[in-house]
PDB file of C-alpha atoms in Angstrom:
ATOM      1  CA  UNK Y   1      78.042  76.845  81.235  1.00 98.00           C
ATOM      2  CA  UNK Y   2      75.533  78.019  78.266  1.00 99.00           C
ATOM      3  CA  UNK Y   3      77.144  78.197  74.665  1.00 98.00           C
ATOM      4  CA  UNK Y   4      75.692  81.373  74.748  1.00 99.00           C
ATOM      5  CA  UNK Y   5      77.812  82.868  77.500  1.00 99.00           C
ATOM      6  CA  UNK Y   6      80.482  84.625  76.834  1.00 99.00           C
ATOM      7  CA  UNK Y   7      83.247  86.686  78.590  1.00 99.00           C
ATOM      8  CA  UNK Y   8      84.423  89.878  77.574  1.00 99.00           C
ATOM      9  CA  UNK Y   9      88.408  90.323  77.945  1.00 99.00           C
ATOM     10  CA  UNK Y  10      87.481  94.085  79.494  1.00 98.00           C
ATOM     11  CA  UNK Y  11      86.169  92.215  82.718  1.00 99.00           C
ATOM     12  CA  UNK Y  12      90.103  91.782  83.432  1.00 99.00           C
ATOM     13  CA  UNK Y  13      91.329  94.834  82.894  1.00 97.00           C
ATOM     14  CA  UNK Y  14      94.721  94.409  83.895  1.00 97.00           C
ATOM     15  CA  UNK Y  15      95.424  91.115  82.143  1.00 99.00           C
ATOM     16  CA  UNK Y  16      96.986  90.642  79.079  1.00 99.00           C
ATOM     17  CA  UNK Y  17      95.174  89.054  75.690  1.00 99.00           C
ATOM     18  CA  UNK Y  18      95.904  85.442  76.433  1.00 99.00           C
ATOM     19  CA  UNK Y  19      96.208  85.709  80.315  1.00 99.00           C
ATOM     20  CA  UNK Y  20      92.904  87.105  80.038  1.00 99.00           C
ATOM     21  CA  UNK Y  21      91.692  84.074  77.833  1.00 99.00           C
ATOM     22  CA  UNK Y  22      92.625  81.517  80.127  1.00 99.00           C
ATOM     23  CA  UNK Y  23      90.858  83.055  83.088  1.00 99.00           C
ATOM     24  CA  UNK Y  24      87.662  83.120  80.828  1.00 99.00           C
ATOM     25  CA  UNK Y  25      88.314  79.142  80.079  1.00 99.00           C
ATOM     26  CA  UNK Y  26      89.040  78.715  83.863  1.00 99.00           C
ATOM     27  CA  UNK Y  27      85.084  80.332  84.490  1.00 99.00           C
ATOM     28  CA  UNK Y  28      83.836  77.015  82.248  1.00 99.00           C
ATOM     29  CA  UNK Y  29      82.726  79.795  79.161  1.00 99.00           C
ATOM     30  CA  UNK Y  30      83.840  79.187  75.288  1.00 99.00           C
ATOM     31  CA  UNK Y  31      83.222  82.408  73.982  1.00 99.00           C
ATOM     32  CA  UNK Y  32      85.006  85.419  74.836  1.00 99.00           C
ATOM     33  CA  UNK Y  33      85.788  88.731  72.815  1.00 99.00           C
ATOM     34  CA  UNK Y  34      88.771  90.796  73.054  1.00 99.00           C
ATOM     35  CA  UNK Y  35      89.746  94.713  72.628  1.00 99.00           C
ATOM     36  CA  UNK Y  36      91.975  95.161  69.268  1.00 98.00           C
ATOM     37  CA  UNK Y  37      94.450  96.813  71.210  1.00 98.00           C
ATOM     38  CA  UNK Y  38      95.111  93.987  73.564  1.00 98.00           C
ATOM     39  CA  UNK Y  39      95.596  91.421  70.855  1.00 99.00           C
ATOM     40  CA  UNK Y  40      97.576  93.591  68.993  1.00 98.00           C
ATOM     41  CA  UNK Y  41      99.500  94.268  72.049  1.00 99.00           C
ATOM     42  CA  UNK Y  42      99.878  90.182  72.311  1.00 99.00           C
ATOM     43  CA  UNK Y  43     100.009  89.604  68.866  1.00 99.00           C
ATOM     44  CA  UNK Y  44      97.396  87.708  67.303  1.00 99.00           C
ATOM     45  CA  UNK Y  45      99.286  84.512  66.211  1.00 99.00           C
ATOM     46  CA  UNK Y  46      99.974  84.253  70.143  1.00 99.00           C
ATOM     47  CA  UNK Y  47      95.826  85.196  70.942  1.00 99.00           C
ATOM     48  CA  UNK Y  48      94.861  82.840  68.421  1.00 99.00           C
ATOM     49  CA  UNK Y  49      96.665  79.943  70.056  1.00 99.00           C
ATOM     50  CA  UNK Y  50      96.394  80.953  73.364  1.00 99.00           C
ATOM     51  CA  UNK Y  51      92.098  80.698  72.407  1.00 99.00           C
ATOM     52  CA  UNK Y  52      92.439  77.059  70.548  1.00 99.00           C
ATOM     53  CA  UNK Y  53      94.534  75.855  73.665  1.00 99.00           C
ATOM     54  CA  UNK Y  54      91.774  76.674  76.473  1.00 99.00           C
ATOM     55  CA  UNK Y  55      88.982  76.306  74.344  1.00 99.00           C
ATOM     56  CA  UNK Y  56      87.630  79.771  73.966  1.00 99.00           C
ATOM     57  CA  UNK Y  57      86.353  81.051  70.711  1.00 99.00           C
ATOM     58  CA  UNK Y  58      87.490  84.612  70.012  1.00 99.00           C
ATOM     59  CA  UNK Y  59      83.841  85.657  69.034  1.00 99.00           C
ATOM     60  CA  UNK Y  60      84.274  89.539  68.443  1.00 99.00           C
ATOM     61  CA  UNK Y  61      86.835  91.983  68.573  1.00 99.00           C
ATOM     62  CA  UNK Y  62      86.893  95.926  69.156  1.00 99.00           C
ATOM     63  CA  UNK Y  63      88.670  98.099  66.234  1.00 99.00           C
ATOM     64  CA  UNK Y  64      87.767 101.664  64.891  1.00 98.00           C
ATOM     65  CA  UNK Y  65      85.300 102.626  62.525  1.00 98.00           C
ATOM     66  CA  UNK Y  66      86.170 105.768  62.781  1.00 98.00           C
ATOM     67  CA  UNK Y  67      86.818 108.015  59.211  1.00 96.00           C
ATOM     68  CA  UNK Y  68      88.477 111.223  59.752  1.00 95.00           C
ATOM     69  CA  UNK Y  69      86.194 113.846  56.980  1.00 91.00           C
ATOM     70  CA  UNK Y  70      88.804 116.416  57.439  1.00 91.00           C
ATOM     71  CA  UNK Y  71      90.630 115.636  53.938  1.00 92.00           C
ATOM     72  CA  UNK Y  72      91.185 113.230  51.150  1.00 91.00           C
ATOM     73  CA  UNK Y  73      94.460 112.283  52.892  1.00 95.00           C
ATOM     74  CA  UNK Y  74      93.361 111.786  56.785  1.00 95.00           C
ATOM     75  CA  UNK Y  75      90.039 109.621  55.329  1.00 94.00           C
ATOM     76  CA  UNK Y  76      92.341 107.494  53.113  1.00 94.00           C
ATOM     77  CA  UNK Y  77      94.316 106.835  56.357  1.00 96.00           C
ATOM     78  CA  UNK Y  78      91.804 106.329  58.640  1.00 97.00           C
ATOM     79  CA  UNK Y  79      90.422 103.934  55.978  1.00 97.00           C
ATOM     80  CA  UNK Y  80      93.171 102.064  56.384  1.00 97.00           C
ATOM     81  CA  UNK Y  81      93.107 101.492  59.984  1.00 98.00           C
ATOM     82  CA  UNK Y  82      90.045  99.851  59.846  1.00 98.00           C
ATOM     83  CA  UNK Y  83      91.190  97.570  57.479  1.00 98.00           C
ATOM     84  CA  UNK Y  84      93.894  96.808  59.431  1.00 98.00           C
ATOM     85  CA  UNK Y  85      91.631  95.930  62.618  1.00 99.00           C
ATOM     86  CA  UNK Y  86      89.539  93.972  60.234  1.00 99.00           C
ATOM     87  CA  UNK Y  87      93.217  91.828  59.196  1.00 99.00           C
ATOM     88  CA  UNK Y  88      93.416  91.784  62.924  1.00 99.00           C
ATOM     89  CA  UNK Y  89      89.511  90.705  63.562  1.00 99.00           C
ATOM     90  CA  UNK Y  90      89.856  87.526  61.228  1.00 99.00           C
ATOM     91  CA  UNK Y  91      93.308  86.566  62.518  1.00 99.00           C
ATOM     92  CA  UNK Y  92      92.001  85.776  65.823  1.00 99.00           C
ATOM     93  CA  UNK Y  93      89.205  83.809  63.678  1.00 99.00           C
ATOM     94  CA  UNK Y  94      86.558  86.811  65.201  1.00 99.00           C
ATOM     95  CA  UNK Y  95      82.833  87.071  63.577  1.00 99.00           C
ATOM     96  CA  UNK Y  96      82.310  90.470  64.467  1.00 99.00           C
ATOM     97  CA  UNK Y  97      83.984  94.034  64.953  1.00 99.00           C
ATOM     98  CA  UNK Y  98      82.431  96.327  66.195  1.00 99.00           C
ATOM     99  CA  UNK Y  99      83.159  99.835  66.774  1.00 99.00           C
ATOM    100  CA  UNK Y 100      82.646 103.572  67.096  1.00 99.00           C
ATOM    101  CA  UNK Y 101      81.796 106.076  64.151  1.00 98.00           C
ATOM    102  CA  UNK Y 102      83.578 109.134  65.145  1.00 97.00           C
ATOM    103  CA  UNK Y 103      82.442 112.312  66.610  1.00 97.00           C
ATOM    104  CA  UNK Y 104      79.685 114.663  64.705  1.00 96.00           C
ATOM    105  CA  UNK Y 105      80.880 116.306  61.392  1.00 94.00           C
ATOM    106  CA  UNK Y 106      77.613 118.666  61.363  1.00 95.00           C
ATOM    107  CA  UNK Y 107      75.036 120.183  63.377  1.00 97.00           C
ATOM    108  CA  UNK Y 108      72.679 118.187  61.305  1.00 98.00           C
ATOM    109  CA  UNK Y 109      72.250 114.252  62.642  1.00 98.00           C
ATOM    110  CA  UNK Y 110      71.454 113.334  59.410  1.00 97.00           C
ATOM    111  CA  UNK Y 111      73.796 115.098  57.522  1.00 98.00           C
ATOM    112  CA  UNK Y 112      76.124 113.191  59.928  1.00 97.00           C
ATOM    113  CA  UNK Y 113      75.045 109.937  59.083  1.00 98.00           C
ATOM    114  CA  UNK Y 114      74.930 110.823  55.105  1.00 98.00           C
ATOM    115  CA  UNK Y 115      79.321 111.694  55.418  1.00 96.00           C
ATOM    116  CA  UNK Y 116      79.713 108.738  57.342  1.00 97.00           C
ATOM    117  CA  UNK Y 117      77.742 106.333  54.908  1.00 97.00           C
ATOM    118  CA  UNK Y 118      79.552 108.048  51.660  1.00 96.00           C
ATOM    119  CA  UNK Y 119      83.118 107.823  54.128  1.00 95.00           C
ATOM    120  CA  UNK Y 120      83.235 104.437  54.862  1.00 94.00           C
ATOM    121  CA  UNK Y 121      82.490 103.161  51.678  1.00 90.00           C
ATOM    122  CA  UNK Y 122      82.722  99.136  50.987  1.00 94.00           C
ATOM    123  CA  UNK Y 123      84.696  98.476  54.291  1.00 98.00           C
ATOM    124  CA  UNK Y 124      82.088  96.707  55.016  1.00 98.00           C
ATOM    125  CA  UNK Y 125      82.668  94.118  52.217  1.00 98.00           C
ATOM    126  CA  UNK Y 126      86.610  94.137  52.825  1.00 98.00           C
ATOM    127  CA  UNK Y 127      85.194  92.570  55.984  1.00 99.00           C
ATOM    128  CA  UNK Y 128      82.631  90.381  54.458  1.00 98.00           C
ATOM    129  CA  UNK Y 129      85.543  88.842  52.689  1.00 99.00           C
ATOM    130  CA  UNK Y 130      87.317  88.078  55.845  1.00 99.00           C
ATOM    131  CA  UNK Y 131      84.425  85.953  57.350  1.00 99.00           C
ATOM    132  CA  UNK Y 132      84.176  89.492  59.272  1.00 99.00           C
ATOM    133  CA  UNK Y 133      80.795  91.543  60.284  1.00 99.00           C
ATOM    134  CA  UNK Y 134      80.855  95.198  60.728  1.00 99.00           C
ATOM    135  CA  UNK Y 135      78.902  96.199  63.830  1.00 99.00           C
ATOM    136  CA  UNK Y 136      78.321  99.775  65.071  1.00 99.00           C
ATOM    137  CA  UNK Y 137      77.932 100.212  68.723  1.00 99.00           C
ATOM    138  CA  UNK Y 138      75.351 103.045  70.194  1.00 99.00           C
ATOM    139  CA  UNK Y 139      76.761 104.948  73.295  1.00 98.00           C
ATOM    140  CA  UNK Y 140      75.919 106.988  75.417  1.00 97.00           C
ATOM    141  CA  UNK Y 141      75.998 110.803  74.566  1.00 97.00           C
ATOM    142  CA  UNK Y 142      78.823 111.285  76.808  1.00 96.00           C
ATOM    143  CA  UNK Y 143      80.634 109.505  74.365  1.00 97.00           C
ATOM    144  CA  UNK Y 144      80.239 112.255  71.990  1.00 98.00           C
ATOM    145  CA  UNK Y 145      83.948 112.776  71.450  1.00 98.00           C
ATOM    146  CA  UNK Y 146      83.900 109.432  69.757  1.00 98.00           C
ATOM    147  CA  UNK Y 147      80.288 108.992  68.223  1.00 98.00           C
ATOM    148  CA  UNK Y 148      77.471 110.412  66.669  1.00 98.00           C
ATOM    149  CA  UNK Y 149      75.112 107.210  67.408  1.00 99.00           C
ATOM    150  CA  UNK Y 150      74.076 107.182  70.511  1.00 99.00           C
ATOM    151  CA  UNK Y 151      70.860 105.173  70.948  1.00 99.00           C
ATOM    152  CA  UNK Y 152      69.866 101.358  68.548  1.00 99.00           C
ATOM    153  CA  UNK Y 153      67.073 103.686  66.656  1.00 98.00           C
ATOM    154  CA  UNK Y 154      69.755 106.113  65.591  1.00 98.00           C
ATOM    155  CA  UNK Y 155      72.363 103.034  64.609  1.00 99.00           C
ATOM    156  CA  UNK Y 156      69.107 101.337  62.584  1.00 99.00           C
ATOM    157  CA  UNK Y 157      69.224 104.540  60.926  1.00 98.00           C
ATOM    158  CA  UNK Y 158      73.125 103.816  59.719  1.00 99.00           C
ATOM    159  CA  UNK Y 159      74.168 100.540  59.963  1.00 98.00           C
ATOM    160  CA  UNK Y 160      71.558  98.620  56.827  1.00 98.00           C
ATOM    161  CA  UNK Y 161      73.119 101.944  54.787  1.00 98.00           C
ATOM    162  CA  UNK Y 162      76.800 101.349  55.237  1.00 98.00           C
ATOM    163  CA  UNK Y 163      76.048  97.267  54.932  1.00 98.00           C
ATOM    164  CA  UNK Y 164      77.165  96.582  58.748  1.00 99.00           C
ATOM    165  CA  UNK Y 165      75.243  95.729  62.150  1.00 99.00           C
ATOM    166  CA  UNK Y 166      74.896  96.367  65.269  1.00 99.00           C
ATOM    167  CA  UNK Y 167      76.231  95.718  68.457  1.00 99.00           C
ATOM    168  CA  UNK Y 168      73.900  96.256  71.181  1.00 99.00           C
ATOM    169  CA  UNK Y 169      74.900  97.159  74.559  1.00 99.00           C
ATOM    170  CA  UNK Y 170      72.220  97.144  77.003  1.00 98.00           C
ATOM    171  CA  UNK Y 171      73.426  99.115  79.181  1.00 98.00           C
ATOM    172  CA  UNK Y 172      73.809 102.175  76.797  1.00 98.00           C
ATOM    173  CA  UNK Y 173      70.218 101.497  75.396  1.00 98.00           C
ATOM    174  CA  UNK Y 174      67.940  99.877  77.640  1.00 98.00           C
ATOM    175  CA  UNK Y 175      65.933 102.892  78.787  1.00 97.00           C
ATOM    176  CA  UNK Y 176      64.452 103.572  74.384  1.00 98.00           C
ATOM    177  CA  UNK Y 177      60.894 103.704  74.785  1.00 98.00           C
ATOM    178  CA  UNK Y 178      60.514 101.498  71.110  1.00 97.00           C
ATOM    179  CA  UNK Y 179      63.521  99.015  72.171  1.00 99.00           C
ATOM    180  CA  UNK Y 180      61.225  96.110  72.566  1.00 99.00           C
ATOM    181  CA  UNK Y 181      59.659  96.702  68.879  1.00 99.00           C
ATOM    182  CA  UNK Y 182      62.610  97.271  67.397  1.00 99.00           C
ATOM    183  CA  UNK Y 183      64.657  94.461  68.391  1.00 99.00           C
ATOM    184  CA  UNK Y 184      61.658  92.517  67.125  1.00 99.00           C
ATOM    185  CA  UNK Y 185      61.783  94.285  63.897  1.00 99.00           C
ATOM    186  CA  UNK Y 186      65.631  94.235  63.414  1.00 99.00           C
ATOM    187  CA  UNK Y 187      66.736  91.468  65.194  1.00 99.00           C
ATOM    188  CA  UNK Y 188      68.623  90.527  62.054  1.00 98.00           C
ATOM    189  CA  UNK Y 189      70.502  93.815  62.236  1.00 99.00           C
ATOM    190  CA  UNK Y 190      72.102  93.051  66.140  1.00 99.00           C
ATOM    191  CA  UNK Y 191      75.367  91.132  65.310  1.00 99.00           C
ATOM    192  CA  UNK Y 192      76.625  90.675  69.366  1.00 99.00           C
ATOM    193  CA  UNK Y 193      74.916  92.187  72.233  1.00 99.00           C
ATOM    194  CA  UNK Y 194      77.066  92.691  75.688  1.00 99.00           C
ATOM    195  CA  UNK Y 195      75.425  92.571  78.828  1.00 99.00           C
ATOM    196  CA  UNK Y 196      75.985  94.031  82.597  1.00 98.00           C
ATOM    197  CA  UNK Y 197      73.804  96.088  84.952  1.00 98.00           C
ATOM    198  CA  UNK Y 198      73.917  99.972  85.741  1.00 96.00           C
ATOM    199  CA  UNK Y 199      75.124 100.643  89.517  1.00 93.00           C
ATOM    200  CA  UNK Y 200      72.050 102.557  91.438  1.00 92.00           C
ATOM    201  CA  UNK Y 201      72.240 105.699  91.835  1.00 93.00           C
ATOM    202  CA  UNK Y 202      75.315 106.896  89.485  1.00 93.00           C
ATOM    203  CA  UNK Y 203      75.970 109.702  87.789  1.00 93.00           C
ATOM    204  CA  UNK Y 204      79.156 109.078  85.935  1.00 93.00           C
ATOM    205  CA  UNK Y 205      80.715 106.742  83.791  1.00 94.00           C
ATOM    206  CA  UNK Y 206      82.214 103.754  84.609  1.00 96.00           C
ATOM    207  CA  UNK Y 207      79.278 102.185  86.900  1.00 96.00           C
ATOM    208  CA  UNK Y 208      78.342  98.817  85.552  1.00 98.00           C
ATOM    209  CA  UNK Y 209      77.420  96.257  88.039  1.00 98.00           C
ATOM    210  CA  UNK Y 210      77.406  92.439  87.895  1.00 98.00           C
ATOM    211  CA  UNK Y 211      73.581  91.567  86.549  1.00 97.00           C
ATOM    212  CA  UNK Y 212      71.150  91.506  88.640  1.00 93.00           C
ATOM    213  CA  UNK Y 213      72.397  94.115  91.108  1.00 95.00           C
ATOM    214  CA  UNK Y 214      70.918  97.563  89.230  1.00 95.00           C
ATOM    215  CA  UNK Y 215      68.593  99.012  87.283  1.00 94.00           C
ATOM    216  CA  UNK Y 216      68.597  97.590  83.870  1.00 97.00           C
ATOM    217  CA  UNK Y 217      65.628  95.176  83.051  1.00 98.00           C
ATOM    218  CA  UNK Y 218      68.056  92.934  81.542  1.00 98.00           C
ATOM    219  CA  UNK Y 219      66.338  89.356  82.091  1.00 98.00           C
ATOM    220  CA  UNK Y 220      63.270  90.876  79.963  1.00 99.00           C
ATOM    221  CA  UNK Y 221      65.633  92.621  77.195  1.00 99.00           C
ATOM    222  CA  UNK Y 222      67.444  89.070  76.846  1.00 99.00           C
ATOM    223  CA  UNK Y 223      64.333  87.326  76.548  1.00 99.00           C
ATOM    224  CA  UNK Y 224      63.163  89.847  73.848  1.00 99.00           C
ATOM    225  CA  UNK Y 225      66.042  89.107  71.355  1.00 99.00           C
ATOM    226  CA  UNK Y 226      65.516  85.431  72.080  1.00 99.00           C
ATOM    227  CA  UNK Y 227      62.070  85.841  70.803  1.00 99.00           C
ATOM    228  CA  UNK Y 228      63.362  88.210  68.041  1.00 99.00           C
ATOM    229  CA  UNK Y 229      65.666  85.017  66.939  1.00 99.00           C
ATOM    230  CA  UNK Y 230      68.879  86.532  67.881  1.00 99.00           C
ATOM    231  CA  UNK Y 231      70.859  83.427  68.109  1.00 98.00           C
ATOM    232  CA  UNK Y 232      74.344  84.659  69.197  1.00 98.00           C
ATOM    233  CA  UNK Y 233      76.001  84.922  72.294  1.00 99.00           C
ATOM    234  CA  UNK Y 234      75.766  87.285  75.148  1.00 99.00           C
ATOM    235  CA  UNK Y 235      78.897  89.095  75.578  1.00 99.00           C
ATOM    236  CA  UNK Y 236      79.534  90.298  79.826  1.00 99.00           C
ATOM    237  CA  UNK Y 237      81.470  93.526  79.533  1.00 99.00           C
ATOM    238  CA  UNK Y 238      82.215  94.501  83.418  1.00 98.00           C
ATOM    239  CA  UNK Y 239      84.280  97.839  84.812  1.00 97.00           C
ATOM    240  CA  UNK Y 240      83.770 100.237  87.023  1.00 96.00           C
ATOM    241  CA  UNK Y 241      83.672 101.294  90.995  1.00 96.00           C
ATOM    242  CA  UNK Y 242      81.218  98.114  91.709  1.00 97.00           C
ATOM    243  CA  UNK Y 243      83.104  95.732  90.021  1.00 98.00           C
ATOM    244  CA  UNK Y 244      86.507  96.617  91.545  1.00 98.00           C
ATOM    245  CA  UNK Y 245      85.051  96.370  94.904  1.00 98.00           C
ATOM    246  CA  UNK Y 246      83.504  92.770  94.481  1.00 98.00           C
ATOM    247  CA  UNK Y 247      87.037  91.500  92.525  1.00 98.00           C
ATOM    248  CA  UNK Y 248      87.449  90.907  88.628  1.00 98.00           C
ATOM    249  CA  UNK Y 249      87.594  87.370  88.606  1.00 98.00           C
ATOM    250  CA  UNK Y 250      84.571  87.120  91.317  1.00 99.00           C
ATOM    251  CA  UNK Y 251      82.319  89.664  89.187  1.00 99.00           C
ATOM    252  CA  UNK Y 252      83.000  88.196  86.043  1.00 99.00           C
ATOM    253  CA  UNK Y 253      82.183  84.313  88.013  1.00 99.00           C
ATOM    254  CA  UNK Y 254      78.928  86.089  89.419  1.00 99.00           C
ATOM    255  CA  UNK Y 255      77.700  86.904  86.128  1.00 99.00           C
ATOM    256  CA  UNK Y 256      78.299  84.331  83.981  1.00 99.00           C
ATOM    257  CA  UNK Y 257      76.848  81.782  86.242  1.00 99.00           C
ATOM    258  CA  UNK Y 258      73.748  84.397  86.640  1.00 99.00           C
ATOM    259  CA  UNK Y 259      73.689  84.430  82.949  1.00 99.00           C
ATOM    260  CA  UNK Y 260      74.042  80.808  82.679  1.00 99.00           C
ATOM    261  CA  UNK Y 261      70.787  80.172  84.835  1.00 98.00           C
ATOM    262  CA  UNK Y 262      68.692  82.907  83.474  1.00 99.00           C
ATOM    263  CA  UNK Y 263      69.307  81.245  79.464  1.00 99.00           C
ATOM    264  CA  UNK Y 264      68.760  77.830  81.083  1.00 98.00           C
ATOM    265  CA  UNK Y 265      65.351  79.735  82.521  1.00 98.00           C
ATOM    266  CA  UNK Y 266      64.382  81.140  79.058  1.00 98.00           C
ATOM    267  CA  UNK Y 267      64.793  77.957  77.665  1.00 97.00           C
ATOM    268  CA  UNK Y 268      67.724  79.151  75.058  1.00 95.00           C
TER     269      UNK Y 268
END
């Protein structure tokens, strides 16, 4: 399998942290990144060892990045949950952790972004210190309850400001008319990208599909961050109707080996 395959832990929904690990090492992939709830769940003394004994490096996890604007007290606390998913990010020996912003604070987008940047302060470097990048994810809008970034132009817009970077989901941003351009101009900006296809013909969320099988252009957006230079991996995050149908195990198998041979194609 390519080094630059990896497995997200989300493709098996219903297994724990390291049960979840070892059917990722049982596909033949190294990499695999985990929710922070799950490996908090586990405990991340047990994650980490269940990774170094199959082989799999913990490459990202999820936490929140989330800071809660309505007083001095709830932003102090909220600071310190992220810190504590960072402690929890580089105890599993993860690169990245990347995360949501929390909901809208103003009418005003930018005035938005201008709380958030002030908010959140030098997390960033609390995680630079722990060998861990920041990364914001871009939804979409219907995850408004949880974001105010909800396209890559909008998180190039936040991310350089609050000293993280991105993690780009193509199936949240692959319709942006400039997403070619800009992944060529920020390609130093994109800290993990995850990877799965949009099920034809849906109109609510969850309704990824195993690559290949939807509408998502994905072969040409991977082959534009390999040109950009992005040299990480690509993360398969599966769920949904489609996916349950075909099986967990055979989905996540499906795509990684469809992964595998379009990288091999690309020459990556």
């Amino acid at each position: 399998m390519h080094q630059k395959v990896s497995v997200s832990g989300l493709c098996f929904p219903e297994l724990p942290a390291p049960e979840a690990i070892e059917a990722i090492a049982g596909l033949g992939v190294a990499s695999a990144s985990l929710t922070g709830a799950k490996v908090r769940a586990a405990g991340a003394e047990v994650v980490a060892a269940a990774a170094r004994r199959h082989g799999v490096k913990i490459v990202t996890t999820t936490g929140t990045l989330a800071i809660n604007l309505s007083s001095v007290a709830a932003s102090a606390e909220s600071r310190q949950l992220v810190e504590k998913d960072i402690d929890l990010a580089a105890a599993v020996g993860a690169a990245t952790m990347y995360g949501l912003t929390g909901p809208r604070t103003s009418a005003r987008w930018d005035a938005c972004a201008d709380a958030y940047v002030n908010a959140i302060g030098d997390l960033a470097g609390y995680a630079a210190a722990r060998g861990v990048t920041l990364a914001i994810e871009p939804t979409s809008w219907l995850y408004s309850d949880l974001t105010f970034i909800h396209t890559f132009h909008d998180a190039l817009l936040v991310a350089p400001r609050a000293g993280m970077g991105i993690c780009l989901d193509a199936f949240h941003v692959w319709t942006e008319a400039g997403l070619r351009e800009e992944i060529g101009e920020h390609a130093s900006l994109i800290a993990h990208v995850q990877v799965s296809d949009m099920t034809r013909g849906s109109r609510s969320l969850p309704c990824r599909t195993v690559p290949g099988a939807g509408d998502v252009p994905l072969a040409a957006v991977v082959q534009w961050l390999l040109d950009a230079g992005y040299s990480g991996v690509f993360d398969l995050e599966l769920n949904g109707p489609a996916i349950d149908a075909i099986g967990h195990h055979a989905a996540a198998a499906q795509s990684a080996n469809w992964l595998d041979k379009l990288l091999e194609e690309l020459g990556a």
